[in-house]
PDB file of C-alpha atoms and ligand atoms in Angstrom:
ATOM      1  CA  UNK N  85      17.944  -3.261  -8.961  1.00  0.00           C
ATOM      2  CA  UNK N  86      19.685  -0.330  -7.317  1.00  0.00           C
ATOM      3  CA  UNK N  87      18.714   3.325  -7.073  1.00  0.00           C
ATOM      4  CA  UNK N  88      21.166   6.075  -6.277  1.00  0.00           C
ATOM      5  CA  UNK N  89      20.035   9.703  -5.988  1.00  0.00           C
ATOM      6  CA  UNK N  90      22.495  12.372  -7.165  1.00  0.00           C
ATOM      7  CA  UNK N  91      25.043   9.800  -8.226  1.00  0.00           C
ATOM      8  CA  UNK N  92      28.585  11.109  -8.381  1.00  0.00           C
ATOM      9  CA  UNK N  93      27.825  14.271  -6.383  1.00  0.00           C
ATOM     10  CA  UNK N  94      28.418  15.101  -2.716  1.00  0.00           C
ATOM     11  CA  UNK N  95      24.673  14.484  -2.191  1.00  0.00           C
ATOM     12  CA  UNK N  96      24.875  10.901  -3.463  1.00  0.00           C
ATOM     13  CA  UNK N  97      22.394   8.655  -1.579  1.00  0.00           C
ATOM     14  CA  UNK N  98      22.027   4.935  -2.159  1.00  0.00           C
ATOM     15  CA  UNK N  99      18.258   4.683  -1.639  1.00  0.00           C
ATOM     16  CA  UNK N 100      17.851   1.078  -2.843  1.00  0.00           C
ATOM     17  CA  UNK N 101      20.506  -1.584  -2.950  1.00  0.00           C
ATOM     18  CA  UNK N 102      20.268  -4.816  -4.971  1.00  0.00           C
ATOM     19  CA  UNK N 103      16.514  -5.205  -4.562  1.00  0.00           C
ATOM     20  CA  UNK N 104      15.252  -8.534  -5.858  1.00  0.00           C
ATOM     21  CA  UNK N 105      11.496  -8.796  -5.414  1.00  0.00           C
ATOM     22  CA  UNK N 106       8.756 -10.454  -7.410  1.00  0.00           C
ATOM     23  CA  UNK N 107       5.144  -9.435  -6.885  1.00  0.00           C
ATOM     24  CA  UNK N 108       2.829 -12.048  -8.395  1.00  0.00           C
ATOM     25  CA  UNK N 109      -0.083 -10.745 -10.464  1.00  0.00           C
ATOM     26  CA  UNK N 110      -3.219 -10.316  -8.345  1.00  0.00           C
ATOM     27  CA  UNK N 111      -1.248 -10.226  -5.093  1.00  0.00           C
ATOM     28  CA  UNK N 112      -1.783  -7.745  -2.236  1.00  0.00           C
ATOM     29  CA  UNK N 113       1.643  -6.628  -1.063  1.00  0.00           C
ATOM     30  CA  UNK N 114       2.268  -4.615   2.096  1.00  0.00           C
ATOM     31  CA  UNK N 115       5.575  -2.788   1.820  1.00  0.00           C
ATOM     32  CA  UNK N 116       6.993  -2.054   5.261  1.00  0.00           C
ATOM     33  CA  UNK N 117      10.029  -0.169   6.489  1.00  0.00           C
ATOM     34  CA  UNK N 118      11.109   2.695   8.716  1.00  0.00           C
ATOM     35  CA  UNK N 119      11.196   6.273   7.482  1.00  0.00           C
ATOM     36  CA  UNK N 120      13.892   6.704   4.847  1.00  0.00           C
ATOM     37  CA  UNK N 121      14.204   2.966   4.167  1.00  0.00           C
ATOM     38  CA  UNK N 122      13.390   3.451   0.464  1.00  0.00           C
ATOM     39  CA  UNK N 123       9.690   2.554   0.186  1.00  0.00           C
ATOM     40  CA  UNK N 124       8.575   5.568  -1.846  1.00  0.00           C
ATOM     41  CA  UNK N 125      11.649   5.326  -4.043  1.00  0.00           C
ATOM     42  CA  UNK N 126      10.902   1.669  -4.787  1.00  0.00           C
ATOM     43  CA  UNK N 127       7.263   2.086  -5.818  1.00  0.00           C
ATOM     44  CA  UNK N 128       8.056   4.973  -8.153  1.00  0.00           C
ATOM     45  CA  UNK N 129       9.948   2.446 -10.280  1.00  0.00           C
ATOM     46  CA  UNK N 130       6.757   0.461 -10.833  1.00  0.00           C
ATOM     47  CA  UNK N 131       5.294   2.994 -13.241  1.00  0.00           C
ATOM     48  CA  UNK N 132       8.533   4.346 -14.637  1.00  0.00           C
ATOM     49  CA  UNK N 133       8.571   7.614 -12.674  1.00  0.00           C
ATOM     50  CA  UNK N 134      12.063   6.685 -11.536  1.00  0.00           C
ATOM     51  CA  UNK N 135      14.566   4.568 -13.435  1.00  0.00           C
ATOM     52  CA  UNK N 136      16.967   2.203 -11.699  1.00  0.00           C
ATOM     53  CA  UNK N 137      20.614   3.257 -11.543  1.00  0.00           C
ATOM     54  CA  UNK N 138      21.433  -0.368 -12.286  1.00  0.00           C
ATOM     55  CA  UNK N 139      19.327  -3.469 -12.796  1.00  0.00           C
ATOM     56  CA  UNK N 140      15.845  -3.736 -14.231  1.00  0.00           C
ATOM     57  CA  UNK N 141      12.226  -3.376 -13.207  1.00  0.00           C
ATOM     58  CA  UNK N 142       9.769  -5.408 -15.200  1.00  0.00           C
ATOM     59  CA  UNK N 143       6.063  -4.603 -14.900  1.00  0.00           C
ATOM     60  CA  UNK N 144       3.455  -6.764 -16.648  1.00  0.00           C
ATOM     61  CA  UNK N 145       6.298  -8.263 -18.638  1.00  0.00           C
ATOM     62  CA  UNK N 146       7.801  -5.027 -19.942  1.00  0.00           C
ATOM     63  CA  UNK N 147      10.782  -2.928 -18.887  1.00  0.00           C
ATOM     64  CA  UNK N 148       9.260  -0.085 -16.844  1.00  0.00           C
ATOM     65  CA  UNK N 149      12.207   2.219 -17.461  1.00  0.00           C
ATOM     66  CA  UNK N 150      12.019   2.300 -21.244  1.00  0.00           C
ATOM     67  CA  UNK N 151      10.517   5.533 -22.513  1.00  0.00           C
ATOM     68  CA  UNK N 152       8.148   3.743 -24.856  1.00  0.00           C
ATOM     69  CA  UNK N 153       6.662   1.606 -22.077  1.00  0.00           C
ATOM     70  CA  UNK N 154       6.521   4.460 -19.607  1.00  0.00           C
ATOM     71  CA  UNK N 155       3.915   6.179 -21.729  1.00  0.00           C
ATOM     72  CA  UNK N 156       1.583   3.192 -21.600  1.00  0.00           C
ATOM     73  CA  UNK N 157       2.264   2.212 -17.990  1.00  0.00           C
ATOM     74  CA  UNK N 158       0.064   4.962 -16.558  1.00  0.00           C
ATOM     75  CA  UNK N 159      -2.903   3.050 -17.975  1.00  0.00           C
ATOM     76  CA  UNK N 160      -1.827  -0.066 -16.121  1.00  0.00           C
ATOM     77  CA  UNK N 161      -0.329   1.117 -12.863  1.00  0.00           C
ATOM     78  CA  UNK N 162      -2.199   3.675 -10.745  1.00  0.00           C
ATOM     79  CA  UNK N 163      -0.010   5.409  -8.191  1.00  0.00           C
ATOM     80  CA  UNK N 164      -1.286   7.370  -5.218  1.00  0.00           C
ATOM     81  CA  UNK N 165       1.576   9.470  -3.870  1.00  0.00           C
ATOM     82  CA  UNK N 166       2.441   9.859  -0.230  1.00  0.00           C
ATOM     83  CA  UNK N 167       0.627  13.201  -0.006  1.00  0.00           C
ATOM     84  CA  UNK N 168      -1.899  12.839  -2.824  1.00  0.00           C
ATOM     85  CA  UNK N 169      -4.019  15.817  -1.807  1.00  0.00           C
ATOM     86  CA  UNK N 170      -1.239  17.988  -3.240  1.00  0.00           C
ATOM     87  CA  UNK N 171      -2.111  16.629  -6.670  1.00  0.00           C
ATOM     88  CA  UNK N 172      -5.673  17.997  -6.611  1.00  0.00           C
ATOM     89  CA  UNK N 173      -6.176  20.854  -9.054  1.00  0.00           C
ATOM     90  CA  UNK N 174      -9.744  20.747 -10.441  1.00  0.00           C
ATOM     91  CA  UNK N 175     -12.600  23.037  -9.463  1.00  0.00           C
ATOM     92  CA  UNK N 176     -15.021  20.324  -8.345  1.00  0.00           C
ATOM     93  CA  UNK N 177     -14.599  16.920  -6.754  1.00  0.00           C
ATOM     94  CA  UNK N 178     -16.349  15.406  -9.789  1.00  0.00           C
ATOM     95  CA  UNK N 179     -13.922  16.990 -12.250  1.00  0.00           C
ATOM     96  CA  UNK N 180     -10.990  15.886 -10.171  1.00  0.00           C
ATOM     97  CA  UNK N 181     -11.968  12.229  -9.990  1.00  0.00           C
ATOM     98  CA  UNK N 182     -13.094  12.250 -13.638  1.00  0.00           C
ATOM     99  CA  UNK N 183      -9.726  13.502 -14.901  1.00  0.00           C
ATOM    100  CA  UNK N 184      -8.041  10.102 -15.160  1.00  0.00           C
ATOM    101  CA  UNK N 185     -10.951   8.130 -16.666  1.00  0.00           C
ATOM    102  CA  UNK N 186     -11.521  10.902 -19.246  1.00  0.00           C
ATOM    103  CA  UNK N 187      -7.896  10.664 -20.274  1.00  0.00           C
ATOM    104  CA  UNK N 188      -8.489   6.992 -20.928  1.00  0.00           C
ATOM    105  CA  UNK N 189     -10.938   8.110 -23.608  1.00  0.00           C
ATOM    106  CA  UNK N 190     -14.075   6.744 -21.930  1.00  0.00           C
ATOM    107  CA  UNK N 191     -17.489   8.199 -22.712  1.00  0.00           C
ATOM    108  CA  UNK N 192     -19.038  10.490 -20.092  1.00  0.00           C
ATOM    109  CA  UNK N 193     -21.590   7.893 -18.956  1.00  0.00           C
ATOM    110  CA  UNK N 194     -18.822   5.442 -18.083  1.00  0.00           C
ATOM    111  CA  UNK N 195     -16.759   8.258 -16.557  1.00  0.00           C
ATOM    112  CA  UNK N 196     -19.680   9.210 -14.259  1.00  0.00           C
ATOM    113  CA  UNK N 197     -20.241   5.573 -13.318  1.00  0.00           C
ATOM    114  CA  UNK N 198     -16.601   5.183 -12.338  1.00  0.00           C
ATOM    115  CA  UNK N 199     -16.489   8.474 -10.452  1.00  0.00           C
ATOM    116  CA  UNK N 200     -19.487   7.498  -8.330  1.00  0.00           C
ATOM    117  CA  UNK N 201     -18.136   4.004  -7.715  1.00  0.00           C
ATOM    118  CA  UNK N 202     -14.720   5.322  -6.657  1.00  0.00           C
ATOM    119  CA  UNK N 203     -16.315   7.929  -4.411  1.00  0.00           C
ATOM    120  CA  UNK N 204     -18.345   5.243  -2.673  1.00  0.00           C
ATOM    121  CA  UNK N 205     -15.234   3.065  -2.355  1.00  0.00           C
ATOM    122  CA  UNK N 206     -13.472   5.730  -0.313  1.00  0.00           C
ATOM    123  CA  UNK N 207     -16.557   6.239   1.833  1.00  0.00           C
ATOM    124  CA  UNK N 208     -17.784   9.586   0.508  1.00  0.00           C
ATOM    125  CA  UNK N 209     -21.353  10.576  -0.381  1.00  0.00           C
ATOM    126  CA  UNK N 210     -22.445  11.628  -3.867  1.00  0.00           C
ATOM    127  CA  UNK N 211     -23.518  15.080  -2.704  1.00  0.00           C
ATOM    128  CA  UNK N 212     -19.829  15.871  -2.350  1.00  0.00           C
ATOM    129  CA  UNK N 213     -19.271  15.751  -6.121  1.00  0.00           C
ATOM    130  CA  UNK N 214     -19.991  19.439  -6.707  1.00  0.00           C
ATOM    131  CA  UNK N 215     -17.794  20.672  -3.832  1.00  0.00           C
ATOM    132  CA  UNK N 216     -14.684  22.701  -4.517  1.00  0.00           C
ATOM    133  CA  UNK N 217     -11.784  20.447  -3.406  1.00  0.00           C
ATOM    134  CA  UNK N 218     -10.017  23.455  -1.833  1.00  0.00           C
ATOM    135  CA  UNK N 219     -12.754  23.646   0.819  1.00  0.00           C
ATOM    136  CA  UNK N 220     -12.235  20.048   1.966  1.00  0.00           C
ATOM    137  CA  UNK N 221     -10.380  18.977   5.108  1.00  0.00           C
ATOM    138  CA  UNK N 222      -7.080  17.131   4.762  1.00  0.00           C
ATOM    139  CA  UNK N 223      -8.701  13.753   5.322  1.00  0.00           C
ATOM    140  CA  UNK N 224     -11.481  14.364   2.809  1.00  0.00           C
ATOM    141  CA  UNK N 225      -9.158  15.645   0.100  1.00  0.00           C
ATOM    142  CA  UNK N 226      -6.923  12.623   0.699  1.00  0.00           C
ATOM    143  CA  UNK N 227      -9.923  10.399  -0.008  1.00  0.00           C
ATOM    144  CA  UNK N 228     -10.832  12.361  -3.147  1.00  0.00           C
ATOM    145  CA  UNK N 229      -7.267  11.979  -4.439  1.00  0.00           C
ATOM    146  CA  UNK N 230      -7.363   8.232  -3.830  1.00  0.00           C
ATOM    147  CA  UNK N 231     -10.749   8.000  -5.572  1.00  0.00           C
ATOM    148  CA  UNK N 232      -9.210   9.690  -8.622  1.00  0.00           C
ATOM    149  CA  UNK N 233      -6.730   6.863  -8.993  1.00  0.00           C
ATOM    150  CA  UNK N 234      -9.276   4.126  -8.182  1.00  0.00           C
ATOM    151  CA  UNK N 235     -11.522   5.465 -10.955  1.00  0.00           C
ATOM    152  CA  UNK N 236      -8.843   4.638 -13.515  1.00  0.00           C
ATOM    153  CA  UNK N 237      -9.457   0.934 -12.743  1.00  0.00           C
ATOM    154  CA  UNK N 238      -5.884   0.058 -13.590  1.00  0.00           C
ATOM    155  CA  UNK N 239      -4.833  -3.602 -13.270  1.00  0.00           C
ATOM    156  CA  UNK N 240      -2.293  -2.552 -10.645  1.00  0.00           C
ATOM    157  CA  UNK N 241      -2.687  -0.019  -7.839  1.00  0.00           C
ATOM    158  CA  UNK N 242       0.075   1.391  -5.685  1.00  0.00           C
ATOM    159  CA  UNK N 243      -0.697   3.491  -2.647  1.00  0.00           C
ATOM    160  CA  UNK N 244       2.002   5.221  -0.663  1.00  0.00           C
ATOM    161  CA  UNK N 245       0.730   5.373   2.928  1.00  0.00           C
ATOM    162  CA  UNK N 246      -2.911   5.917   1.991  1.00  0.00           C
ATOM    163  CA  UNK N 247      -3.968   5.904   5.639  1.00  0.00           C
ATOM    164  CA  UNK N 248      -1.522   8.497   6.962  1.00  0.00           C
ATOM    165  CA  UNK N 249      -3.498  11.253   8.650  1.00  0.00           C
ATOM    166  CA  UNK N 250      -6.857   9.518   8.238  1.00  0.00           C
ATOM    167  CA  UNK N 251      -8.929   8.336  11.150  1.00  0.00           C
ATOM    168  CA  UNK N 252      -8.819   4.563  11.713  1.00  0.00           C
ATOM    169  CA  UNK N 253     -12.281   4.009  10.257  1.00  0.00           C
ATOM    170  CA  UNK N 254     -11.540   5.894   7.030  1.00  0.00           C
ATOM    171  CA  UNK N 255      -8.232   4.080   6.694  1.00  0.00           C
ATOM    172  CA  UNK N 256      -9.913   0.727   7.111  1.00  0.00           C
ATOM    173  CA  UNK N 257     -12.623   1.642   4.613  1.00  0.00           C
ATOM    174  CA  UNK N 258     -10.005   2.384   1.961  1.00  0.00           C
ATOM    175  CA  UNK N 259      -8.049  -0.796   2.618  1.00  0.00           C
ATOM    176  CA  UNK N 260     -11.280  -2.773   2.423  1.00  0.00           C
ATOM    177  CA  UNK N 261     -12.075  -1.162  -0.929  1.00  0.00           C
ATOM    178  CA  UNK N 262      -8.632  -2.187  -2.175  1.00  0.00           C
ATOM    179  CA  UNK N 263      -9.131  -5.705  -0.906  1.00  0.00           C
ATOM    180  CA  UNK N 264     -12.458  -5.900  -2.790  1.00  0.00           C
ATOM    181  CA  UNK N 265     -10.701  -4.773  -5.977  1.00  0.00           C
ATOM    182  CA  UNK N 266      -8.112  -7.475  -5.510  1.00  0.00           C
ATOM    183  CA  UNK N 267     -10.663 -10.204  -4.905  1.00  0.00           C
ATOM    184  CA  UNK N 268     -13.261  -9.110  -7.499  1.00  0.00           C
ATOM    185  CA  UNK N 269     -11.115  -7.817 -10.346  1.00  0.00           C
ATOM    186  CA  UNK N 270      -7.770  -9.499  -9.696  1.00  0.00           C
ATOM    187  CA  UNK N 271      -6.103  -6.097  -9.270  1.00  0.00           C
ATOM    188  CA  UNK N 272      -2.509  -6.250  -8.062  1.00  0.00           C
ATOM    189  CA  UNK N 273      -2.213  -4.038  -4.983  1.00  0.00           C
ATOM    190  CA  UNK N 274       0.870  -2.557  -3.340  1.00  0.00           C
ATOM    191  CA  UNK N 275       0.332  -0.595  -0.143  1.00  0.00           C
ATOM    192  CA  UNK N 276       3.072   1.162   1.775  1.00  0.00           C
ATOM    193  CA  UNK N 277       2.183   1.258   5.429  1.00  0.00           C
ATOM    194  CA  UNK N 278       3.711   1.811   8.833  1.00  0.00           C
ATOM    195  CA  UNK N 279       0.957  -0.139  10.492  1.00  0.00           C
ATOM    196  CA  UNK N 280       1.742  -3.820  10.715  1.00  0.00           C
ATOM    197  CA  UNK N 281      -1.861  -4.476  11.684  1.00  0.00           C
ATOM    198  CA  UNK N 282      -2.868  -3.430   8.144  1.00  0.00           C
ATOM    199  CA  UNK N 283      -0.416  -5.925   6.709  1.00  0.00           C
ATOM    200  CA  UNK N 284      -1.802  -8.710   8.861  1.00  0.00           C
ATOM    201  CA  UNK N 285      -5.373  -8.032   7.885  1.00  0.00           C
ATOM    202  CA  UNK N 286      -5.145  -7.315   4.173  1.00  0.00           C
ATOM    203  CA  UNK N 287      -1.882  -8.476   2.634  1.00  0.00           C
ATOM    204  CA  UNK N 288      -0.986 -11.883   1.226  1.00  0.00           C
ATOM    205  CA  UNK N 289       2.645 -10.866   0.884  1.00  0.00           C
ATOM    206  CA  UNK N 290       4.807  -8.650   3.086  1.00  0.00           C
ATOM    207  CA  UNK N 291       8.144  -7.098   2.137  1.00  0.00           C
ATOM    208  CA  UNK N 292      10.419  -5.292   4.582  1.00  0.00           C
ATOM    209  CA  UNK N 293      12.926  -2.628   3.570  1.00  0.00           C
ATOM    210  CA  UNK N 294      15.703  -1.512   5.877  1.00  0.00           C
ATOM    211  CA  UNK N 295      18.219   1.167   4.853  1.00  0.00           C
ATOM    212  CA  UNK N 296      17.533   0.496   1.189  1.00  0.00           C
ATOM    213  CA  UNK N 297      17.853  -3.271   1.431  1.00  0.00           C
ATOM    214  CA  UNK N 298      15.106  -5.847   1.155  1.00  0.00           C
ATOM    215  CA  UNK N 299      15.601  -7.829   4.337  1.00  0.00           C
ATOM    216  CA  UNK N 300      12.516 -10.061   4.187  1.00  0.00           C
ATOM    217  CA  UNK N 301       9.626 -11.006   1.923  1.00  0.00           C
ATOM    218  CA  UNK N 302       6.955 -13.634   2.462  1.00  0.00           C
ATOM    219  CA  UNK N 303       3.507 -14.334   3.890  1.00  0.00           C
ATOM    220  CA  UNK N 304       2.472 -12.106   6.853  1.00  0.00           C
ATOM    221  CA  UNK N 305       2.447 -15.031   9.278  1.00  0.00           C
ATOM    222  CA  UNK N 306       6.079 -15.801   8.456  1.00  0.00           C
ATOM    223  CA  UNK N 307       7.446 -12.255   8.480  1.00  0.00           C
ATOM    224  CA  UNK N 308       5.426 -10.587  11.220  1.00  0.00           C
ATOM    225  CA  UNK N 309       6.031 -13.335  13.755  1.00  0.00           C
ATOM    226  CA  UNK N 310       9.742 -12.429  13.872  1.00  0.00           C
ATOM    227  CA  UNK N 311      10.090  -9.634  16.456  1.00  0.00           C
ATOM    228  CA  UNK N 312      13.892  -9.312  16.127  1.00  0.00           C
ATOM    229  CA  UNK N 313      13.639  -8.901  12.371  1.00  0.00           C
ATOM    230  CA  UNK N 314      10.990  -6.190  12.717  1.00  0.00           C
ATOM    231  CA  UNK N 315      12.776  -4.332  15.514  1.00  0.00           C
ATOM    232  CA  UNK N 316      15.998  -4.480  13.488  1.00  0.00           C
ATOM    233  CA  UNK N 317      14.152  -2.742  10.649  1.00  0.00           C
ATOM    234  CA  UNK N 318      12.873  -0.043  13.009  1.00  0.00           C
ATOM    235  CA  UNK N 319       9.326  -1.418  13.044  1.00  0.00           C
ATOM    236  CA  UNK N 320       7.142  -2.108  16.036  1.00  0.00           C
ATOM    237  CA  UNK N 321       6.021  -5.746  16.080  1.00  0.00           C
ATOM    238  CA  UNK N 322       2.269  -6.373  16.343  1.00  0.00           C
ATOM    239  CA  UNK N 323       1.133  -6.517  19.981  1.00  0.00           C
ATOM    240  CA  UNK N 324       0.477 -10.311  20.014  1.00  0.00           C
ATOM    241  CA  UNK N 325       3.990 -10.952  18.644  1.00  0.00           C
ATOM    242  CA  UNK N 326       5.582  -8.705  21.252  1.00  0.00           C
ATOM    243  CA  UNK N 327       3.621 -10.347  24.058  1.00  0.00           C
ATOM    244  CA  UNK N 328       4.525 -13.863  22.883  1.00  0.00           C
ATOM    245  CA  UNK N 329       8.171 -12.822  22.691  1.00  0.00           C
ATOM    246  CA  UNK N 330       8.223 -11.287  26.188  1.00  0.00           C
ATOM    247  CA  UNK N 331       6.500 -14.332  27.658  1.00  0.00           C
ATOM    248  CA  UNK N 332       8.988 -16.679  26.026  1.00  0.00           C
ATOM    249  CA  UNK N 333      11.934 -14.620  27.329  1.00  0.00           C
ATOM    250  CA  UNK N 334      10.404 -15.246  30.765  1.00  0.00           C
ATOM    251  CA  UNK N 335      10.111 -18.951  30.144  1.00  0.00           C
ATOM    252  CA  UNK N 336       6.402 -19.048  29.252  1.00  0.00           C
ATOM    253  CA  UNK N 337       5.764 -20.900  26.001  1.00  0.00           C
ATOM    254  CA  UNK N 338       2.509 -20.420  24.091  1.00  0.00           C
ATOM    255  CA  UNK N 339       1.140 -23.116  21.811  1.00  0.00           C
ATOM    256  CA  UNK N 340       1.431 -21.098  18.590  1.00  0.00           C
ATOM    257  CA  UNK N 341       2.754 -17.854  17.100  1.00  0.00           C
ATOM    258  CA  UNK N 342      -0.190 -15.430  17.031  1.00  0.00           C
ATOM    259  CA  UNK N 343       0.061 -12.269  14.926  1.00  0.00           C
ATOM    260  CA  UNK N 344      -3.488 -10.949  15.364  1.00  0.00           C
ATOM    261  CA  UNK N 345      -5.546 -10.341  18.486  1.00  0.00           C
ATOM    262  CA  UNK N 346      -7.973 -13.080  17.415  1.00  0.00           C
ATOM    263  CA  UNK N 347      -5.059 -15.517  16.981  1.00  0.00           C
ATOM    264  CA  UNK N 348      -3.735 -14.488  20.369  1.00  0.00           C
ATOM    265  CA  UNK N 349      -7.062 -15.182  22.045  1.00  0.00           C
ATOM    266  CA  UNK N 350      -7.205 -18.618  20.422  1.00  0.00           C
ATOM    267  CA  UNK N 351      -3.607 -19.468  21.325  1.00  0.00           C
ATOM    268  CA  UNK N 352      -4.066 -18.388  24.955  1.00  0.00           C
ATOM    269  CA  UNK N 353      -7.225 -20.406  25.127  1.00  0.00           C
ATOM    270  CA  UNK N 354      -5.498 -23.442  23.670  1.00  0.00           C
ATOM    271  CA  UNK N 355      -2.452 -23.065  25.908  1.00  0.00           C
ATOM    272  CA  UNK N 356      -4.290 -22.571  29.173  1.00  0.00           C
ATOM    273  CA  UNK N 357      -7.473 -24.526  28.705  1.00  0.00           C
ATOM    274  CA  UNK N 358      -5.994 -27.254  26.537  1.00  0.00           C
ATOM    275  CA  UNK N 359      -9.109 -27.214  24.378  1.00  0.00           C
ATOM    276  CA  UNK N 360      -9.259 -27.167  20.602  1.00  0.00           C
ATOM    277  CA  UNK N 361      -9.202 -23.705  18.932  1.00  0.00           C
ATOM    278  CA  UNK N 362     -12.665 -22.468  18.036  1.00  0.00           C
ATOM    279  CA  UNK N 363     -14.325 -24.417  20.817  1.00  0.00           C
ATOM    280  CA  UNK N 364     -15.583 -21.149  22.202  1.00  0.00           C
TER     281      UNK N 364
HETATM  282  N1  ATP W 267      14.057  13.106  -4.484  1.00  0.00           N
HETATM  283  C1  ATP W 267      15.079  12.706  -3.717  1.00  0.00           C
HETATM  284  N2  ATP W 267      16.318  13.210  -3.878  1.00  0.00           N
HETATM  285  C2  ATP W 267      17.347  12.801  -3.107  1.00  0.00           C
HETATM  286  N3  ATP W 267      17.259  11.876  -2.133  1.00  0.00           N
HETATM  287  C3  ATP W 267      16.056  11.344  -1.908  1.00  0.00           C
HETATM  288  C4  ATP W 267      14.899  11.718  -2.678  1.00  0.00           C
HETATM  289  N4  ATP W 267      13.833  11.024  -2.224  1.00  0.00           N
HETATM  290  C5  ATP W 267      14.299  10.244  -1.238  1.00  0.00           C
HETATM  291  N5  ATP W 267      15.623  10.423  -1.046  1.00  0.00           N
HETATM  292  C6  ATP W 267      16.477   9.702  -0.068  1.00  0.00           C
HETATM  293  O1  ATP W 267      16.396   8.316  -0.362  1.00  0.00           O
HETATM  294  C7  ATP W 267      16.243   7.543   0.844  1.00  0.00           C
HETATM  295  C8  ATP W 267      14.937   6.767   0.786  1.00  0.00           C
HETATM  296  O2  ATP W 267      13.852   7.688   0.823  1.00  0.00           O
HETATM  297  P1  ATP W 267      12.341   7.276   0.601  1.00  0.00           P
HETATM  298  O3  ATP W 267      11.563   8.527   0.515  1.00  0.00           O
HETATM  299  O4  ATP W 267      12.247   6.335  -0.534  1.00  0.00           O
HETATM  300  O5  ATP W 267      12.033   6.497   1.956  1.00  0.00           O
HETATM  301  P2  ATP W 267      10.630   6.061   2.576  1.00  0.00           P
HETATM  302  O6  ATP W 267      10.824   4.674   3.078  1.00  0.00           O
HETATM  303  O7  ATP W 267       9.541   6.303   1.612  1.00  0.00           O
HETATM  304  O8  ATP W 267      10.494   7.041   3.838  1.00  0.00           O
HETATM  305  P3  ATP W 267       9.142   7.648   4.547  1.00  0.00           P
HETATM  306  O9  ATP W 267       8.550   6.524   5.357  1.00  0.00           O
HETATM  307  O10 ATP W 267       9.678   8.747   5.404  1.00  0.00           O
HETATM  308  O11 ATP W 267       8.237   8.128   3.472  1.00  0.00           O
HETATM  309  C9  ATP W 267      16.335   8.531   1.986  1.00  0.00           C
HETATM  310  O12 ATP W 267      17.669   8.576   2.419  1.00  0.00           O
HETATM  311  C10 ATP W 267      15.943   9.859   1.347  1.00  0.00           C
HETATM  312  O13 ATP W 267      16.556  10.924   2.015  1.00  0.00           O
HETATM  313 MG1   MG W 268       7.865   7.492   1.653  1.00  0.00          MG
END
């Protein structure tokens, strides 16, 4: 599929070009790419917010662009925007998180259960429920906004840079909550992130956008171990990949292609001590 903003005007921008990507049900996809590469544009097609200029986007077997399907897709695909705190409008944290589940027609007992669960998932305490969202810091309101979408318990969840502006611990907590959803409930997860470390740790599938084109898609080990590919897309390779690359340019060959720090430690150990990995 292709997406062109302001087609036929002087402002015409080809944001996505001939994207061909399949996300298997229950997969955890990390969508990577430099600023302006088309990530946010792409995910807004997954719940019909944007329609392709040409081509098709099929979500759970239906055409996401058709008006009829669009109205039911919000029950299936939860989308957390890039700056979700701007979407907050209720007078208490409880009301804000409860908004989505109530719209699903659930009774108040179930709504409360989901609100509390979602709040815990994003690492917030229950005593926060009666706070006015306006009084919260940026990081806290970000977490409340994410909880609001989690509480919908949709079979697919899309988060556009959920960790931006959060401290590393909060970011990790949210990614862990998403991972639990994937493993426990089979939820399909799509996370846009600039941090390749997140992709390594949580994703089963990585896709890389560069200037509106999908230049790579596959398992993290396969994609993230290619420093030239990542640099070409304006991304910084993970530290172990960069180190391995620099060593090899200088004629030092490691026995493996580590993408995480733990991998790197094992590979160095193996290379220099010639012992089996995991021997200590
Ligand atoms: N609403 C819009 N109207 C016109 N052009 C847009 C709009 N949104 C995005 N674009 C353009 O489409 C291209 C892709 O933008 P997009 O926001 O999808 O990139 P991104 O990968 O999400 O970037 P970032 O990492 O900065 O969020 C850019 O050239 C951008 O200027
Ligand atoms: Mg974006």
